[in-house]
């Protein structure tokens, strides 16, 4: 196999070294879903904005009811006033209750709400079973987010609840890192796009659609280039349009190993480091910058499994950095091997596996691990990490990459780990 130039960690660091967070843009809050905050968000209103009822019921002064209880009287108060949500009440009268709705302001002077289920109503009087404690069923102003507090830190990914929080704070626009634009480009004279018939010796381009789908799912705005041939200059010609910096990253597949017609290797010599990384699949890799705009380029190997595994291990962290996120990459969880696996000398293996139920996650590597086997790749739940030179017996603790996340496992194995 020969020696390798870099460990996985070293190549990942080299990849991260060529990418920077995208420019900051001001967008409508709802368009920010999935993007990353480029500024901390300070609360210009408190949440809740005022003391409010948490239940439909009666606002009272707890001490007044307690005083009635002390002298042994029936805990009965006249009802003075109705407070629907969206109105602003006057102060609570002495020795009286106010009928309040969930979310309505608690009248000043009241400090507890007794839910309707815990009272008897008799005309315009209300009878309580026991005195409430001060604070019962009252949402305190600012208890969630105090006025002026940092409600959201820079670097937070905008999820639906973040959209909700921004809207609650009155923010209809927010500053985020622009969605990363990634050009996905397949090289290889043997390639034909899906939908067209195959001539002898040709194969359909699987990597282009697969990588485009993966990066789109991960939040990139993906652009596709026409298929690139194997003649010297073909790749540089295809990249001419991106040299002005209209994309943030170029991801290529194939043409980087030891073949006689490896166009990526030839065209990017001097602009990218083409290296052998101590992993399998995915040994041939490359990273650099192209054109006058020095657009970052990651060159992935052509075997489809190698391309996809490399996308998980190297492109995902790069996308995190481009998006302005903390670099996390593919999620990793603890797993346990259901059977023994053999290590590779000097190379870290990423074994395609199916996951069972339980925690740590039981993982069963699929029988065939060839780098060309897309059929088994499509059945893969998980990638099991086998460090170099360490054969692992059944029952070994392993790190497991979950490229599709855990939610998708749930869908495939209903009932697994249901909360
Ligand atoms: N003598 C050596 N041969 C190879 C070595 C080596 O070290 N010495 N490395 C092997 C490894 S490992 C890999 S991985 C591949 C990677 O090679 P390339 O990145 O140069 O890719 P190609 O040779 O162009 O293609 C490999 C394989 O993948 C198919 N392919 C390519 N692009 C696509 C696509 N878009 N969709 C579907 N399939 C694609 C291509 O037809 C080949 O079958 O090299 C080994 N060889
Ligand atoms: O390293 Mo290659 O990616 O095994 O097929």
Coordinates of C-alpha atoms and ligand atoms in Angstrom, one line a residue:
X1 CA 0.0 0.0 0.0
X2 CA 3.0 2.3 0.6
X3 CA 3.3 5.0 3.2
X4 CA 0.8 7.8 3.8
X5 CA 1.5 11.5 4.2
X6 CA -1.0 12.5 6.8
X7 CA -3.3 11.3 9.6
X8 CA -7.0 12.0 9.3
X9 CA -6.6 14.7 12.0
X10 CA -3.7 16.4 10.1
X11 CA -5.7 16.5 6.8
X12 CA -8.8 17.8 8.6
X13 CA -6.7 20.6 10.0
X14 CA -5.3 21.4 6.6
X15 CA -8.8 21.5 5.2
X16 CA -10.0 23.8 8.0
X17 CA -7.0 26.0 7.3
X18 CA -8.2 27.0 3.8
X19 CA -11.8 28.0 4.7
X20 CA -13.1 31.1 6.5
X21 CA -16.6 32.0 7.6
X22 CA -18.7 33.6 4.8
X23 CA -19.7 37.3 4.7
X24 CA -22.2 38.7 7.2
X25 CA -25.6 39.6 5.8
X26 CA -28.8 41.1 7.3
X27 CA -31.8 38.9 6.5
X28 CA -35.4 38.6 7.6
X29 CA -35.6 36.4 10.7
X30 CA -37.6 33.7 8.9
X31 CA -35.0 33.4 6.1
X32 CA -32.3 32.8 8.7
X33 CA -33.4 29.2 9.5
X34 CA -30.3 26.9 9.5
X35 CA -27.9 29.9 9.2
X36 CA -25.5 31.0 12.0
X37 CA -25.8 34.2 14.0
X38 CA -23.0 36.6 13.3
X39 CA -23.9 38.9 16.3
X40 CA -25.1 38.4 19.8
X41 CA -28.8 39.2 20.2
X42 CA -29.6 41.5 23.2
X43 CA -33.1 41.6 24.6
X44 CA -34.8 44.9 23.8
X45 CA -37.9 43.7 25.6
X46 CA -38.0 41.3 28.6
X47 CA -39.6 37.9 28.3
X48 CA -42.2 37.7 29.8
X49 CA -42.7 41.4 29.3
X50 CA -44.9 41.8 32.4
X51 CA -46.1 39.6 35.3
X52 CA -48.7 37.4 33.8
X53 CA -51.1 34.6 34.7
X54 CA -49.9 31.1 33.9
X55 CA -53.4 29.7 34.4
X56 CA -57.0 30.8 33.8
X57 CA -58.1 31.6 37.3
X58 CA -58.4 34.3 40.0
X59 CA -55.6 36.8 40.9
X60 CA -55.4 37.4 44.6
X61 CA -53.1 38.8 47.3
X62 CA -51.7 35.6 49.0
X63 CA -51.3 37.4 52.3
X64 CA -55.0 38.5 52.4
X65 CA -56.2 34.9 51.8
X66 CA -53.8 33.6 54.5
X67 CA -55.1 36.2 56.9
X68 CA -58.7 34.9 56.3
X69 CA -57.5 31.4 56.9
X70 CA -55.8 32.4 60.2
X71 CA -59.1 33.7 61.7
X72 CA -60.9 30.6 60.5
X73 CA -63.2 32.4 58.0
X74 CA -64.5 31.0 54.7
X75 CA -61.9 31.8 52.1
X76 CA -64.3 33.9 50.0
X77 CA -63.6 37.0 48.0
X78 CA -65.7 39.3 45.7
X79 CA -64.6 39.2 42.1
X80 CA -63.8 42.6 40.9
X81 CA -62.8 42.8 37.3
X82 CA -62.1 40.6 34.4
X83 CA -58.7 40.6 32.7
X84 CA -58.5 39.1 29.2
X85 CA -55.1 38.6 27.5
X86 CA -54.0 41.7 25.7
X87 CA -55.6 44.2 28.1
X88 CA -54.0 46.2 30.9
X89 CA -55.8 46.1 34.2
X90 CA -55.9 48.6 37.0
X91 CA -54.7 47.6 40.5
X92 CA -56.4 44.8 42.4
X93 CA -58.9 46.1 44.9
X94 CA -58.3 45.4 48.6
X95 CA -59.8 42.1 49.8
X96 CA -61.0 41.2 46.3
X97 CA -60.0 38.8 43.5
X98 CA -59.8 39.5 39.7
X99 CA -60.7 36.9 37.1
X100 CA -57.6 36.5 34.8
X101 CA -56.9 34.5 31.7
X102 CA -53.7 32.7 30.9
X103 CA -51.2 35.2 29.5
X104 CA -53.1 38.2 30.8
X105 CA -51.3 40.7 33.0
X106 CA -51.7 40.1 36.8
X107 CA -53.1 43.3 38.3
X108 CA -50.7 45.2 40.4
X109 CA -51.1 44.2 44.1
X110 CA -51.9 40.6 43.2
X111 CA -49.2 38.1 43.7
X112 CA -50.9 34.7 43.1
X113 CA -53.3 33.1 40.7
X114 CA -55.7 30.3 41.8
X115 CA -56.7 28.1 38.9
X116 CA -60.5 27.9 38.1
X117 CA -60.4 24.2 38.9
X118 CA -59.5 25.0 42.5
X119 CA -62.3 27.4 43.3
X120 CA -66.1 27.5 43.5
X121 CA -67.9 30.4 42.0
X122 CA -71.0 31.7 43.5
X123 CA -72.5 34.7 41.6
X124 CA -69.9 37.4 41.8
X125 CA -68.0 35.7 44.7
X126 CA -65.3 33.1 44.5
X127 CA -64.5 30.6 47.2
X128 CA -60.9 29.1 47.6
X129 CA -60.1 25.7 49.1
X130 CA -56.8 26.8 50.6
X131 CA -54.6 29.9 50.6
X132 CA -52.1 30.1 47.7
X133 CA -48.5 30.8 48.1
X134 CA -47.2 34.2 46.8
X135 CA -46.0 33.6 43.2
X136 CA -48.3 30.6 42.5
X137 CA -49.1 30.4 38.8
X138 CA -47.6 33.8 38.1
X139 CA -45.1 34.2 35.3
X140 CA -42.6 36.8 36.4
X141 CA -41.5 39.6 34.1
X142 CA -38.0 38.8 32.7
X143 CA -37.8 35.4 34.3
X144 CA -37.1 33.8 30.9
X145 CA -35.0 36.6 29.3
X146 CA -34.3 39.8 31.4
X147 CA -34.3 43.1 29.6
X148 CA -30.9 43.8 28.1
X149 CA -29.6 40.3 28.6
X150 CA -27.8 38.4 25.8
X151 CA -30.6 36.2 24.6
X152 CA -28.5 34.5 21.9
X153 CA -24.8 34.2 21.5
X154 CA -22.9 34.7 18.3
X155 CA -22.3 31.4 16.5
X156 CA -25.7 29.9 17.4
X157 CA -27.4 28.1 14.6
X158 CA -30.9 29.4 13.9
X159 CA -33.4 26.6 14.6
X160 CA -37.2 27.0 14.7
X161 CA -37.1 27.8 18.4
X162 CA -34.4 30.5 17.8
X163 CA -36.7 32.0 15.1
X164 CA -39.5 31.9 17.7
X165 CA -37.3 33.6 20.3
X166 CA -36.1 36.3 17.9
X167 CA -39.7 37.0 16.9
X168 CA -40.8 37.1 20.6
X169 CA -38.0 39.7 21.1
X170 CA -39.4 41.8 18.3
X171 CA -36.6 41.1 15.9
X172 CA -37.8 40.8 12.3
X173 CA -34.2 40.9 10.9
X174 CA -31.0 39.4 12.0
X175 CA -27.3 39.3 11.0
X176 CA -26.1 35.9 10.0
X177 CA -23.3 34.4 7.9
X178 CA -24.4 34.0 4.3
X179 CA -25.3 30.5 3.3
X180 CA -22.1 28.9 2.0
X181 CA -22.1 28.4 -1.8
X182 CA -20.4 25.2 -2.9
X183 CA -19.6 24.1 -6.4
X184 CA -19.7 20.3 -6.9
X185 CA -17.9 19.0 -9.8
X186 CA -17.3 15.4 -11.1
X187 CA -14.4 14.6 -13.2
X188 CA -13.8 11.5 -15.3
X189 CA -14.0 10.8 -19.1
X190 CA -16.0 7.6 -18.3
X191 CA -18.9 9.6 -16.8
X192 CA -22.4 10.0 -18.3
X193 CA -25.2 11.9 -16.5
X194 CA -28.1 9.8 -15.2
X195 CA -30.9 9.8 -17.7
X196 CA -28.6 9.2 -20.7
X197 CA -27.8 5.7 -22.0
X198 CA -24.4 4.2 -21.2
X199 CA -21.9 3.6 -23.9
X200 CA -19.5 0.7 -23.4
X201 CA -17.1 1.3 -20.5
X202 CA -19.1 4.3 -19.3
X203 CA -20.7 4.7 -15.8
X204 CA -23.3 7.1 -14.6
X205 CA -22.1 10.1 -12.5
X206 CA -23.2 9.1 -9.0
X207 CA -20.8 11.3 -7.0
X208 CA -22.1 14.6 -8.4
X209 CA -25.7 14.1 -7.5
X210 CA -24.7 12.3 -4.2
X211 CA -22.4 15.1 -3.0
X212 CA -24.8 17.8 -4.1
X213 CA -27.6 16.1 -2.2
X214 CA -25.4 15.7 0.9
X215 CA -24.2 19.3 1.0
X216 CA -27.6 20.7 0.2
X217 CA -29.0 18.7 3.2
X218 CA -26.2 20.1 5.3
X219 CA -27.3 23.7 4.5
X220 CA -25.1 24.7 1.5
X221 CA -26.3 26.4 -1.6
X222 CA -25.0 23.9 -4.1
X223 CA -24.1 24.7 -7.7
X224 CA -23.3 22.0 -10.2
X225 CA -20.8 22.1 -13.0
X226 CA -21.0 20.1 -16.2
X227 CA -19.0 16.9 -16.2
X228 CA -15.3 17.5 -16.6
X229 CA -13.2 15.3 -18.9
X230 CA -9.8 13.8 -18.3
X231 CA -7.7 16.0 -20.7
X232 CA -5.1 18.3 -19.1
X233 CA -6.8 21.8 -18.8
X234 CA -10.3 20.4 -18.6
X235 CA -10.6 21.1 -14.9
X236 CA -9.0 24.6 -15.1
X237 CA -11.4 25.5 -17.9
X238 CA -14.4 24.3 -15.8
X239 CA -13.1 26.4 -12.8
X240 CA -12.5 29.6 -14.8
X241 CA -16.0 30.8 -13.9
X242 CA -15.5 30.4 -10.2
X243 CA -12.1 32.1 -10.1
X244 CA -13.9 35.4 -9.4
X245 CA -15.0 34.1 -6.0
X246 CA -18.7 33.6 -6.7
X247 CA -18.5 30.3 -4.7
X248 CA -17.0 29.8 -1.3
X249 CA -15.8 26.2 -1.9
X250 CA -15.2 23.8 -4.7
X251 CA -15.6 20.1 -4.1
X252 CA -14.3 17.8 -6.9
X253 CA -14.4 14.0 -7.2
X254 CA -11.9 11.6 -8.8
X255 CA -8.7 12.1 -10.8
X256 CA -6.4 12.3 -7.8
X257 CA -4.7 8.9 -7.4
X258 CA -2.0 7.1 -9.5
X259 CA -3.8 6.9 -12.9
X260 CA -2.3 8.1 -16.1
X261 CA -5.2 10.5 -16.8
X262 CA -5.8 12.0 -13.3
X263 CA -7.0 15.5 -14.4
X264 CA -7.4 17.0 -10.9
X265 CA -3.9 16.0 -10.0
X266 CA -2.5 17.5 -13.2
X267 CA -4.5 20.7 -13.3
X268 CA -4.2 21.5 -9.6
X269 CA -0.5 20.7 -9.3
X270 CA 1.0 23.7 -7.5
X271 CA -2.4 25.0 -6.3
X272 CA -3.4 22.0 -4.1
X273 CA -1.7 19.5 -1.9
X274 CA -2.5 16.1 -3.2
X275 CA -1.8 13.7 -0.5
X276 CA -2.3 10.2 0.9
X277 CA -4.3 10.2 4.1
X278 CA -4.0 7.2 6.6
X279 CA -7.6 6.1 6.2
X280 CA -9.7 3.7 4.3
X281 CA -11.7 4.4 2.3
X282 CA -10.5 7.8 1.3
X283 CA -6.7 7.5 1.0
X284 CA -6.2 9.9 -1.9
X285 CA -7.2 13.4 -0.9
X286 CA -6.3 17.0 -1.7
X287 CA -6.9 20.5 -0.5
X288 CA -5.8 23.9 -1.8
X289 CA -7.0 27.2 -3.3
X290 CA -7.6 27.9 -7.0
X291 CA -7.6 31.0 -9.2
X292 CA -7.0 34.6 -8.6
X293 CA -9.7 34.7 -5.9
X294 CA -8.0 31.8 -4.2
X295 CA -11.2 29.8 -3.8
X296 CA -10.8 26.9 -1.4
X297 CA -10.9 23.5 -3.1
X298 CA -11.3 20.0 -1.6
X299 CA -10.6 17.2 -4.0
X300 CA -12.2 13.9 -3.0
X301 CA -11.4 10.4 -4.4
X302 CA -13.5 9.0 -7.2
X303 CA -14.7 5.7 -5.7
X304 CA -18.3 6.7 -4.5
X305 CA -17.9 5.3 -1.0
X306 CA -14.6 7.0 -0.6
X307 CA -16.1 10.3 -1.8
X308 CA -19.0 10.1 0.6
X309 CA -17.0 9.0 3.6
X310 CA -14.4 11.8 2.8
X311 CA -17.3 14.3 2.6
X312 CA -18.4 13.3 6.2
X313 CA -14.8 13.4 7.5
X314 CA -13.5 16.5 5.8
X315 CA -16.2 18.5 3.9
X316 CA -18.6 18.6 6.8
X317 CA -16.1 20.3 9.2
X318 CA -15.2 22.7 6.4
X319 CA -18.9 23.5 5.9
X320 CA -19.2 24.2 9.7
X321 CA -16.4 26.7 9.5
X322 CA -17.8 28.4 6.3
X323 CA -21.2 28.7 7.9
X324 CA -19.6 30.4 11.0
X325 CA -20.5 27.5 13.3
X326 CA -18.4 25.8 15.9
X327 CA -16.6 23.0 14.0
X328 CA -18.3 19.7 14.9
X329 CA -18.5 17.7 11.6
X330 CA -20.4 14.4 11.5
X331 CA -22.1 13.5 14.8
X332 CA -20.2 10.8 16.7
X333 CA -21.7 8.5 19.4
X334 CA -20.4 5.7 21.5
X335 CA -21.1 2.2 20.0
X336 CA -20.4 -1.4 20.7
X337 CA -19.3 -3.9 18.0
X338 CA -21.6 -7.0 17.6
X339 CA -18.8 -9.0 15.9
X340 CA -15.0 -8.9 15.6
X341 CA -13.3 -6.6 12.9
X342 CA -9.8 -6.6 11.5
X343 CA -7.8 -3.4 11.5
X344 CA -5.7 -2.1 8.6
X345 CA -2.0 -1.5 9.1
X346 CA -1.3 2.2 9.3
X347 CA -4.9 3.3 8.2
X348 CA -8.0 4.2 10.1
X349 CA -11.0 2.3 8.8
X350 CA -14.5 3.7 8.4
X351 CA -16.7 0.6 8.2
X352 CA -20.2 0.9 6.8
X353 CA -22.6 -0.6 9.4
X354 CA -26.2 -1.0 10.4
X355 CA -27.2 0.0 13.9
X356 CA -29.3 -1.9 16.3
X357 CA -31.2 -0.6 19.3
X358 CA -29.7 0.5 22.7
X359 CA -26.9 2.6 24.1
X360 CA -24.0 2.4 23.4
X361 CA -25.3 1.8 19.9
X362 CA -24.8 -1.8 18.8
X363 CA -23.3 -1.7 15.3
X364 CA -22.9 -4.5 12.8
X365 CA -20.5 -3.8 9.9
X366 CA -21.8 -4.8 6.5
X367 CA -20.2 -7.8 4.9
X368 CA -18.8 -6.1 1.8
X369 CA -16.6 -3.0 2.3
X370 CA -15.3 -2.3 -1.2
X371 CA -15.0 1.4 -2.0
X372 CA -17.2 1.0 -5.2
X373 CA -20.2 -0.6 -3.4
X374 CA -22.9 2.1 -3.6
X375 CA -25.6 -0.5 -2.9
X376 CA -24.4 -1.2 0.6
X377 CA -23.7 2.5 1.1
X378 CA -27.3 3.2 0.6
X379 CA -28.2 0.7 3.4
X380 CA -25.6 2.3 5.8
X381 CA -26.8 3.8 9.1
X382 CA -23.5 4.3 10.6
X383 CA -19.7 4.4 10.1
X384 CA -17.6 2.5 12.6
X385 CA -14.2 3.9 13.3
X386 CA -11.5 1.3 13.6
X387 CA -8.2 2.9 14.6
X388 CA -5.0 1.8 12.7
X389 CA -3.4 -1.5 13.7
X390 CA -6.0 -2.5 16.3
X391 CA -8.0 -5.6 15.6
X392 CA -11.2 -5.3 17.6
X393 CA -13.0 -8.3 19.2
X394 CA -16.8 -8.5 19.5
X395 CA -18.0 -6.3 22.3
X396 CA -15.4 -3.6 21.8
X397 CA -16.3 0.0 22.5
X398 CA -16.0 2.0 19.3
X399 CA -16.7 5.5 18.0
X400 CA -19.6 5.6 15.6
X401 CA -20.3 8.3 13.1
X402 CA -24.0 8.9 12.4
X403 CA -24.0 10.7 9.0
X404 CA -27.8 10.8 8.8
X405 CA -28.2 11.6 12.5
X406 CA -30.2 9.6 15.1
X407 CA -33.6 10.7 14.0
X408 CA -33.3 8.8 10.8
X409 CA -32.4 5.6 12.7
X410 CA -35.6 6.0 14.6
X411 CA -37.5 6.1 11.3
X412 CA -35.9 3.0 10.1
X413 CA -36.2 1.1 13.4
X414 CA -39.5 2.3 14.9
X415 CA -39.5 2.1 18.7
X416 CA -35.8 2.3 19.2
X417 CA -35.0 4.3 22.3
X418 CA -38.4 6.0 22.3
X419 CA -38.4 8.6 25.0
Ligands
LIG1 N1 -2.1 2.2 -8.5 C1 -3.0 2.7 -7.7 N2 -4.3 2.7 -8.0 C2 -5.2 3.3 -7.1 C3 -4.8 3.8 -5.9 C4 -3.4 3.8 -5.6 O1 -3.0 4.2 -4.5 N3 -2.6 3.3 -6.5 N4 -5.7 4.3 -5.0 C5 -7.0 3.6 -5.1 C6 -7.9 4.3 -4.3 S1 -7.7 3.9 -2.6 C7 -8.9 5.1 -4.7 S2 -10.1 5.7 -3.6 C8 -9.1 5.4 -6.1 C9 -9.2 6.9 -6.2 O2 -8.9 7.3 -7.5 P1 -9.3 8.6 -8.1 O3 -9.7 9.6 -7.1 O4 -8.1 9.1 -8.9 O5 -10.6 8.3 -9.0 P2 -10.6 7.6 -10.4 O6 -9.5 6.7 -10.6 O7 -10.9 8.6 -11.4 O8 -11.9 6.8 -10.2 C10 -12.0 5.7 -9.2 C11 -13.3 4.9 -9.4 O9 -14.4 5.7 -9.1 C12 -15.3 5.8 -10.2 N5 -15.8 7.1 -10.3 C13 -15.2 8.3 -10.4 N6 -16.0 9.3 -10.5 C14 -17.2 8.8 -10.3 C15 -18.5 9.4 -10.3 N7 -18.7 10.7 -10.4 N8 -19.6 8.6 -10.1 C16 -19.4 7.3 -10.1 N9 -18.3 6.6 -10.1 C17 -17.1 7.4 -10.2 C18 -14.4 5.6 -11.4 O10 -15.1 5.2 -12.6 C19 -13.5 4.5 -10.9 O11 -14.1 3.2 -10.9 O12 -8.0 4.9 -6.9 C20 -7.5 3.6 -6.5 N10 -6.5 3.2 -7.5
LIG2 O1 -8.8 4.8 -0.2 MO1 -9.8 4.2 -1.5 O2 -10.7 5.5 -1.0 O3 -10.0 2.7 -0.5 O4 -11.0 3.4 -2.3

